[in-house]
Amino acid sequence: MDKIVVKGGSSLSGEVKASGAKNAALPILASSLLADGTSTYRNVPDLVDVATMLKVLNTMGCEAERLTGRQKNVCQVTIAGPLTPEAPYELVKTMRASVLVLGPLVARYGRARVSMPGGCAIGARPIDQHLKGLKALGAEITLTEGYVEARAKHLKGATINFDLITVTGTENVMMAAVLAKGRTVLENCAREPEVEELAKVLNKMGARIEGAGTSVITIDGVDSLHPVEHSILPDRIEAGTLLVAAAISGGDVLVKHAVPEHLEPVLQKLREAGCTLTTENGGIRCKAPKTIHPVNITTTEHPGFPTDMQAQLMVLMCVANGTSVISENIFENRFMHVAELHRMGADITIQGPTAVVKGVKKLSGAPVMATDLRASASLILAGLRAEGRTEVARVYHLDRGYERLERKLRSLGADIRRVKA
Ligand code: EPU
């Protein structure tokens, strides 16, 4: 398996572009199931998770592909004939977000058979709220042999109050409701920019959705939708990770395409840590402080501090001048990077959902193992700062969600390379 090898100590500088957002691309690709014809998506990041979603669509009988050469960030999905509305275990087990096909399939084809996702490294991650929403729209849901089967002759609009805020749950039910008869009101919705982006795409396809980006979304069902062309918004988590790379390496980096409004809670914490942040030339510049100040962080749903940036900020706090308290409120098991950071000399104590991080003078390079996507990015960030050589194993996690991160960091002056297995 590939490894990333980082030699710490280089201060990063220059400009780098944020790629398209993984967590927008995945639901948007799934939404292509709602219309016959060819949809074209631009700025689609070249990631393993995106390839998995294209595979899920192809398995059902769509023609889903990434173009090549100069068009390599374009994906096209064509639906020309009947589909087998099924997402098999072999694919869902490698990517939970495959469950996003459930809503569109039941809305469009009246039935869906999707392998029930299991838990994953960061938590149990049930899908009860997705199913609650689909049931409320009139789908009959059964669980057989590890598969969720949903059937409905016609979905019917309903008012659904989610018991908790769920990103893909909101997206799945929204995609089902666009073809339901009458009005659906979704309450207690996720407000992430990716939910708003999906609604934008659905509206371009002919849907009638209002309120996406707020906690109440109203959807008036339509009879049919048409394919679209759309360019995916920039990845706020990748952008945030690159800003932390600038901060932890004592650098000065402009992350182009980063959208300040999408990153506000992260920018606020970086400012508190002493970074100088400026918006310029269609991006955000981060200039590292001489001394990193400790900052307390609590992850919550958008517009709060994102759980997907918790590991990266924790690494920054590992070298702060003082003690920080970091609370993880979204996933019950998202501190797996801590044991690896201990191997690099970090001083972190975990008390339930809270990590107390005492800043240390230096981290030292070590062989470490990535446990999930954001953890793998955080170990690379630690490696940028550490004395000596850090080897991050299991980088397949990284490739699920970061487009050539090591190349981007190298272009900024990092001493980093991928060692092929
Ligand atoms: N939850 C339930 N029941 C449900 C749905 C969710 O109990 O039916 C719980 C989850 O177990 C979790 C919390 O609600 O404790 C929030 O989960 P959510 O459903 O919002 O997460 P998700 O939709 O599965 C998306 C992102 C994640 C990101 C989370 C939180 C995609 C494809 N994935 O997951 O991204 O961490 O929202 O913002 O959009 C990542 O990119 O690294 C990543 C894990």
Coordinates of C-alpha atoms and ligand atoms in Angstrom, one line a residue:
M1 CA 0.0 0.0 0.0
D2 CA 1.2 3.6 -0.7
K3 CA 2.7 5.7 2.0
I4 CA 3.2 9.4 2.3
V5 CA 6.6 10.5 3.5
V6 CA 7.0 14.0 4.9
K7 CA 10.2 15.7 6.2
G8 CA 9.1 18.5 8.5
G9 CA 10.4 21.9 8.8
S10 CA 9.6 23.6 5.5
S11 CA 7.6 26.8 5.7
L12 CA 4.9 26.7 3.0
S13 CA 4.4 29.6 0.7
G14 CA 2.7 30.4 -2.6
E15 CA -0.8 29.8 -4.1
V16 CA -2.8 26.6 -4.4
K17 CA -6.3 25.9 -5.6
A18 CA -9.1 24.2 -3.7
S19 CA -10.7 21.4 -5.8
G20 CA -14.4 20.8 -6.1
A21 CA -16.3 19.6 -3.0
K22 CA -16.5 15.8 -2.4
N23 CA -19.6 16.1 -0.2
A24 CA -21.4 18.1 -2.9
A25 CA -20.3 16.0 -5.8
L26 CA -21.6 12.7 -4.2
P27 CA -25.2 13.7 -3.7
I28 CA -25.2 15.7 -7.0
L29 CA -24.0 12.6 -8.9
A30 CA -26.8 10.6 -7.2
S31 CA -29.4 13.2 -8.2
S32 CA -28.7 12.4 -11.9
L33 CA -30.9 9.4 -11.3
L34 CA -33.9 11.7 -11.3
A35 CA -33.9 12.5 -15.0
D36 CA -33.4 10.7 -18.3
G37 CA -30.7 12.1 -20.6
T38 CA -27.1 13.3 -20.0
S39 CA -26.1 15.4 -17.1
T40 CA -22.7 17.1 -17.2
Y41 CA -20.8 18.1 -14.0
R42 CA -17.7 20.2 -14.0
N43 CA -15.1 20.8 -11.3
V44 CA -15.7 17.2 -10.0
P45 CA -12.7 16.3 -7.8
D46 CA -10.8 13.2 -8.9
L47 CA -11.3 11.1 -5.7
V48 CA -11.8 7.5 -4.9
D49 CA -15.2 8.2 -3.4
V50 CA -16.3 9.9 -6.6
A51 CA -15.1 6.9 -8.6
T52 CA -17.1 4.7 -6.2
M53 CA -20.3 6.7 -6.9
L54 CA -19.7 6.5 -10.6
K55 CA -19.4 2.7 -10.1
V56 CA -22.6 2.6 -8.2
L57 CA -24.4 4.4 -11.0
N58 CA -22.8 2.1 -13.7
T59 CA -23.8 -1.0 -11.8
M60 CA -27.4 0.1 -12.0
G61 CA -27.2 0.6 -15.8
C62 CA -26.4 4.3 -16.1
E63 CA -23.5 5.4 -18.2
A64 CA -21.4 7.3 -15.7
E65 CA -17.9 8.3 -16.6
R66 CA -15.1 10.8 -15.9
L67 CA -13.7 12.4 -19.1
T68 CA -10.0 12.4 -19.7
G69 CA -7.2 14.9 -20.6
R70 CA -8.0 18.5 -20.1
Q71 CA -11.6 17.5 -19.3
K72 CA -10.6 15.2 -16.4
N73 CA -12.6 17.2 -13.9
V74 CA -15.8 16.7 -15.9
C75 CA -18.1 13.8 -15.2
Q76 CA -21.1 12.8 -17.3
V77 CA -24.0 10.6 -16.4
T78 CA -26.4 9.3 -19.0
I79 CA -29.6 7.5 -18.3
A80 CA -30.9 6.1 -21.5
G81 CA -32.9 3.0 -20.6
P82 CA -34.3 1.0 -17.7
L83 CA -32.2 0.7 -14.6
T84 CA -31.7 -2.0 -12.0
P85 CA -32.4 0.2 -8.9
E86 CA -30.0 -1.6 -6.6
A87 CA -26.8 -0.6 -4.8
P88 CA -24.9 -3.8 -3.8
Y89 CA -23.1 -4.5 -0.5
E90 CA -19.6 -4.6 -2.2
L91 CA -19.9 -0.9 -3.1
V92 CA -21.9 0.4 -0.1
K93 CA -19.4 -1.2 2.3
T94 CA -16.6 0.8 0.7
M95 CA -18.6 4.1 0.8
R96 CA -21.5 4.9 3.1
A97 CA -22.6 7.8 0.9
S98 CA -23.8 5.3 -1.7
V99 CA -27.0 5.3 0.3
L100 CA -27.7 8.7 -1.4
V101 CA -29.2 6.8 -4.3
L102 CA -32.0 5.5 -2.1
G103 CA -34.1 8.7 -2.3
P104 CA -33.8 9.3 -6.0
L105 CA -34.4 5.7 -6.9
V106 CA -37.6 5.3 -4.9
A107 CA -38.9 8.6 -6.2
R108 CA -38.2 7.9 -9.9
Y109 CA -38.5 4.1 -10.2
G110 CA -40.9 3.3 -7.3
R111 CA -38.5 0.9 -5.8
A112 CA -34.9 0.7 -4.5
R113 CA -32.8 -2.0 -3.0
V114 CA -29.7 -0.6 -1.2
S115 CA -27.3 -2.4 1.0
M116 CA -27.7 -1.1 4.6
P117 CA -24.5 0.8 5.5
G118 CA -22.8 -0.6 8.6
G119 CA -20.8 1.5 11.2
C120 CA -17.5 3.0 10.2
A121 CA -14.3 4.0 11.9
I122 CA -15.7 7.3 13.2
G123 CA -19.0 6.1 14.6
A124 CA -22.2 3.9 14.3
R125 CA -23.8 6.2 11.8
P126 CA -27.3 4.9 11.5
I127 CA -29.7 5.9 8.7
D128 CA -32.9 5.9 10.7
Q129 CA -33.7 9.5 9.8
H130 CA -33.3 8.8 6.0
L131 CA -35.8 6.0 6.4
K132 CA -38.2 8.0 8.6
G133 CA -38.3 10.7 5.9
L134 CA -38.9 8.2 3.1
K135 CA -41.6 6.4 5.1
A136 CA -43.4 9.7 5.8
L137 CA -43.5 10.3 2.0
G138 CA -45.3 7.0 1.7
A139 CA -42.5 4.5 0.9
E140 CA -42.8 1.1 2.4
I141 CA -39.5 0.1 3.9
T142 CA -38.3 -3.4 4.7
L143 CA -34.9 -4.7 5.8
T144 CA -34.0 -8.1 4.2
E145 CA -30.7 -9.9 4.1
G146 CA -28.8 -6.7 5.0
Y147 CA -30.6 -4.6 2.3
V148 CA -33.0 -1.8 2.7
E149 CA -35.9 -2.2 0.3
A150 CA -38.1 0.8 -0.4
R151 CA -41.2 0.7 -2.5
A152 CA -43.9 3.3 -3.4
K153 CA -46.3 3.6 -6.2
H154 CA -46.4 7.4 -5.8
L155 CA -44.6 9.4 -3.1
K156 CA -46.8 12.0 -1.4
G157 CA -45.7 15.3 0.1
A158 CA -45.6 15.4 3.9
T159 CA -44.2 17.4 6.8
I160 CA -41.1 15.7 8.3
N161 CA -39.3 16.9 11.4
F162 CA -35.9 15.3 11.6
D163 CA -35.1 14.1 15.2
L164 CA -31.5 15.2 14.7
I165 CA -29.7 17.2 12.1
T166 CA -28.3 14.9 9.3
V167 CA -26.5 16.1 6.1
T168 CA -27.1 13.1 3.8
G169 CA -30.4 12.4 5.5
T170 CA -31.7 15.9 4.5
E171 CA -30.2 15.3 1.0
N172 CA -31.8 11.9 0.5
V173 CA -35.2 12.9 1.6
M174 CA -35.1 16.2 -0.4
M175 CA -34.2 14.2 -3.6
A176 CA -37.2 11.9 -3.0
A177 CA -39.6 14.8 -2.3
V178 CA -38.9 16.6 -5.6
L179 CA -41.0 14.1 -7.5
A180 CA -43.6 13.5 -4.7
K181 CA -47.2 14.7 -5.2
G182 CA -47.8 18.0 -3.4
R183 CA -45.9 19.9 -0.8
T184 CA -43.2 18.5 1.5
V185 CA -41.9 20.5 4.4
L186 CA -38.6 19.3 6.0
E187 CA -37.9 20.7 9.4
N188 CA -34.6 20.6 11.4
C189 CA -32.6 20.2 8.2
A190 CA -28.9 20.3 7.8
R191 CA -27.8 23.8 6.6
E192 CA -24.4 22.9 5.1
P193 CA -23.4 24.7 1.9
E194 CA -23.4 21.2 0.2
V195 CA -27.2 20.8 0.9
E196 CA -27.8 24.2 -0.6
E197 CA -25.7 23.3 -3.6
L198 CA -27.7 20.1 -4.2
A199 CA -30.9 22.1 -4.0
K200 CA -29.5 24.5 -6.5
V201 CA -28.8 21.6 -8.9
L202 CA -32.3 20.1 -8.4
N203 CA -33.9 23.4 -9.1
K204 CA -31.9 23.7 -12.3
M205 CA -33.3 20.3 -13.2
G206 CA -36.8 21.7 -12.8
A207 CA -37.5 21.0 -9.1
R208 CA -39.2 23.6 -6.8
I209 CA -37.3 23.8 -3.6
E210 CA -37.1 26.8 -1.3
G211 CA -35.2 27.3 2.0
A212 CA -32.2 25.1 1.4
G213 CA -29.4 26.4 3.6
T214 CA -31.9 27.1 6.4
S215 CA -33.4 24.6 8.8
V216 CA -36.8 24.5 7.0
I217 CA -36.9 23.4 3.4
T218 CA -40.1 23.5 1.4
I219 CA -40.5 21.3 -1.7
D220 CA -43.4 21.4 -4.2
G221 CA -43.3 18.2 -6.1
V222 CA -43.1 18.2 -9.9
D223 CA -43.9 15.5 -12.5
S224 CA -40.5 15.2 -14.1
L225 CA -37.0 16.7 -14.2
H226 CA -34.5 17.2 -16.9
P227 CA -30.7 16.7 -17.0
V228 CA -28.4 19.6 -16.1
E229 CA -24.9 21.1 -16.5
H230 CA -23.4 22.3 -13.3
S231 CA -20.0 23.2 -11.9
I232 CA -19.4 21.9 -8.3
L233 CA -18.6 24.4 -5.6
P234 CA -15.1 24.4 -4.0
D235 CA -14.3 22.1 -1.1
R236 CA -14.4 24.0 2.1
I237 CA -12.8 21.2 4.1
E238 CA -9.9 20.8 1.7
A239 CA -9.5 24.6 1.7
G240 CA -9.5 24.7 5.5
T241 CA -6.9 21.9 5.6
L242 CA -4.6 23.9 3.3
L243 CA -5.0 27.0 5.5
V244 CA -4.0 24.9 8.6
A245 CA -1.0 23.7 6.6
A246 CA 0.1 27.3 6.1
A247 CA -0.5 28.0 9.8
I248 CA 1.3 25.0 11.2
S249 CA 4.3 25.3 8.9
G250 CA 4.9 29.0 9.8
G251 CA 4.0 29.8 6.2
D252 CA 2.1 32.3 4.0
V253 CA -0.3 30.7 1.5
L254 CA -3.2 31.8 -0.7
V255 CA -5.9 29.2 -1.1
K256 CA -7.7 30.1 -4.3
H257 CA -11.4 29.4 -4.7
A258 CA -11.8 29.1 -0.9
V259 CA -15.2 30.7 0.0
P260 CA -14.9 32.7 3.2
E261 CA -18.7 32.4 4.1
H262 CA -18.4 28.6 4.0
L263 CA -15.4 28.6 6.3
E264 CA -16.4 31.3 8.8
P265 CA -16.2 29.1 12.0
V266 CA -12.8 27.7 10.9
L267 CA -11.5 31.2 10.0
Q268 CA -12.6 32.5 13.4
K269 CA -10.6 29.8 15.2
L270 CA -7.5 30.4 13.0
R271 CA -7.7 34.1 13.8
E272 CA -8.0 33.3 17.6
A273 CA -4.9 31.1 17.1
G274 CA -3.1 34.2 15.9
C275 CA -3.2 33.7 12.1
T276 CA -3.6 36.7 9.8
L277 CA -6.4 35.9 7.3
T278 CA -7.2 38.1 4.3
T279 CA -9.6 37.6 1.5
E280 CA -8.0 38.4 -1.8
N281 CA -8.0 37.5 -5.5
G282 CA -10.9 35.0 -5.2
G283 CA -9.4 33.1 -2.2
I284 CA -8.2 33.3 1.4
R285 CA -4.6 34.0 2.4
C286 CA -3.3 32.6 5.7
K287 CA -0.2 34.0 7.3
A288 CA 1.1 32.0 10.3
P289 CA 1.7 33.7 13.6
K290 CA 5.1 33.5 15.4
T291 CA 3.4 31.8 18.3
I292 CA 0.2 29.8 18.0
H293 CA -2.3 30.6 20.7
P294 CA -4.4 27.9 22.2
V295 CA -8.1 27.8 21.1
N296 CA -11.1 25.9 22.4
I297 CA -13.2 24.1 19.8
T298 CA -16.7 22.5 19.9
T299 CA -17.8 20.7 16.8
T300 CA -21.5 21.3 15.8
E301 CA -23.6 21.2 12.7
H302 CA -23.2 24.1 10.2
P303 CA -22.8 27.0 10.7
G304 CA -20.9 25.7 13.7
F305 CA -17.4 24.4 13.7
P306 CA -17.3 21.4 11.3
T307 CA -16.3 17.9 12.6
D308 CA -14.5 17.4 9.4
M309 CA -11.9 20.0 10.5
Q310 CA -11.5 18.8 14.1
A311 CA -8.5 16.6 13.6
Q312 CA -6.7 19.3 11.6
L313 CA -7.2 22.0 14.2
M314 CA -6.2 19.6 17.0
V315 CA -2.9 19.1 15.3
L316 CA -2.4 22.9 15.2
M317 CA -3.2 23.0 18.9
C318 CA -0.6 20.4 19.6
V319 CA 2.1 23.0 19.0
A320 CA 0.2 26.0 20.6
N321 CA 1.6 27.9 23.5
G322 CA -0.9 26.6 26.1
T323 CA -3.8 24.3 26.6
S324 CA -6.8 23.9 24.4
V325 CA -10.0 21.9 24.9
I326 CA -11.6 20.3 21.9
S327 CA -15.1 18.7 22.1
E328 CA -16.4 16.4 19.4
N329 CA -20.2 16.4 19.3
I330 CA -21.1 14.9 16.0
F331 CA -19.4 11.5 15.9
E332 CA -18.7 9.3 18.9
N333 CA -15.3 7.9 17.7
R334 CA -13.6 10.7 16.0
F335 CA -10.4 10.9 18.1
M336 CA -8.6 8.0 16.5
H337 CA -5.8 10.3 15.3
V338 CA -4.9 11.0 19.0
A339 CA -3.1 7.7 19.6
E340 CA -1.0 8.3 16.4
L341 CA -0.3 11.9 17.5
H342 CA 1.0 10.6 20.8
R343 CA 3.6 8.7 18.8
M344 CA 4.8 12.0 17.5
G345 CA 5.1 13.5 21.0
A346 CA 1.8 15.3 21.3
D347 CA 0.3 15.7 24.8
I348 CA -3.4 15.0 24.5
T349 CA -5.8 13.5 27.1
I350 CA -9.2 12.2 26.2
Q351 CA -12.1 12.5 28.6
G352 CA -15.2 11.2 26.8
P353 CA -16.1 13.5 23.9
T354 CA -13.4 16.0 25.0
A355 CA -9.7 16.2 24.3
V356 CA -7.4 18.3 26.4
V357 CA -4.5 19.3 24.2
K358 CA -1.4 20.7 26.0
G359 CA 0.9 22.4 23.4
V360 CA 4.4 21.0 23.2
K361 CA 7.5 22.7 22.0
K362 CA 8.1 20.2 19.2
L363 CA 6.6 17.2 17.5
S364 CA 8.9 14.5 16.2
G365 CA 8.5 12.5 13.0
A366 CA 7.4 8.9 13.3
P367 CA 5.7 6.1 11.3
V368 CA 2.0 6.6 11.9
M369 CA -1.2 5.0 10.5
A370 CA -4.2 6.9 9.1
T371 CA -7.5 5.7 10.5
D372 CA -10.0 7.8 8.5
L373 CA -10.0 10.5 5.9
R374 CA -9.6 13.6 8.0
A375 CA -7.3 11.8 10.5
S376 CA -5.0 11.0 7.6
A377 CA -4.8 14.7 6.6
S378 CA -4.1 15.7 10.2
L379 CA -1.1 13.3 10.4
I380 CA 0.3 14.9 7.3
L381 CA -0.1 18.3 8.8
A382 CA 1.7 17.1 11.9
G383 CA 4.4 15.7 9.7
L384 CA 4.9 19.2 8.1
R385 CA 5.8 20.6 11.5
A386 CA 7.6 17.6 13.1
E387 CA 11.3 17.3 13.3
G388 CA 12.5 14.5 11.0
R389 CA 10.6 12.1 8.9
T390 CA 7.0 11.1 9.2
E391 CA 5.6 8.1 7.3
V392 CA 1.8 8.0 7.0
A393 CA 0.6 4.5 6.1
R394 CA -2.9 3.6 4.9
V395 CA -3.2 6.6 2.7
Y396 CA -6.1 5.1 0.8
H397 CA -8.2 7.0 3.4
L398 CA -6.6 10.2 2.1
D399 CA -7.3 9.4 -1.5
R400 CA -11.0 9.0 -0.8
G401 CA -11.4 12.7 -0.1
Y402 CA -8.3 14.8 -1.0
E403 CA -7.3 15.4 -4.6
R404 CA -3.5 14.9 -4.8
L405 CA -2.9 16.6 -1.4
E406 CA 0.8 15.7 -1.4
R407 CA 1.3 17.4 -4.8
K408 CA -0.5 20.5 -3.7
L409 CA 1.6 20.7 -0.5
R410 CA 4.8 20.0 -2.6
S411 CA 3.9 22.9 -4.9
L412 CA 4.0 25.1 -1.8
G413 CA 7.5 23.9 -0.8
A414 CA 6.8 21.0 1.5
D415 CA 9.2 18.1 1.4
I416 CA 6.6 15.4 0.8
R417 CA 6.3 12.4 -1.5
R418 CA 4.2 9.4 -2.1
V419 CA 6.0 6.1 -1.9
K420 CA 4.2 3.6 -4.1
A421 CA 3.7 0.1 -2.7
Ligands
EPU1 N1 -27.3 10.2 12.5 C1 -28.3 9.4 13.0 N2 -29.3 8.9 12.2 C2 -29.4 9.2 10.9 C3 -28.4 10.0 10.3 C4 -27.4 10.5 11.1 O1 -28.3 9.0 14.2 O2 -30.3 8.7 10.2 C5 -26.3 10.7 13.3 C6 -24.9 10.2 12.9 O3 -24.5 9.0 13.4 C7 -24.0 11.4 13.4 C8 -24.9 12.6 13.2 O4 -26.2 12.1 13.1 O5 -23.7 11.2 14.8 C9 -24.6 13.4 12.0 O6 -24.4 12.6 10.9 P1 -24.8 13.1 9.4 O7 -25.9 12.2 8.9 O8 -25.0 14.5 9.3 O9 -23.5 12.7 8.6 P2 -23.4 12.1 7.1 O10 -24.5 12.7 6.4 O11 -23.3 10.6 7.2 C10 -21.9 14.0 6.2 C11 -20.5 14.0 5.5 C12 -19.5 13.7 6.5 C13 -19.5 14.7 7.6 C14 -20.9 14.7 8.3 C15 -21.1 15.8 9.3 C16 -21.1 13.4 3.2 C17 -21.0 12.4 2.1 N3 -20.5 13.1 4.4 O12 -22.0 12.6 6.7 O13 -18.2 13.8 5.8 O14 -18.6 14.5 8.6 O15 -21.9 14.9 7.2 O16 -20.9 17.0 8.8 O17 -21.7 14.5 3.1 C18 -15.9 13.5 5.5 O18 -16.0 14.1 4.5 O19 -14.8 13.2 6.0 C19 -17.1 13.1 6.2 C20 -17.2 12.1 7.1

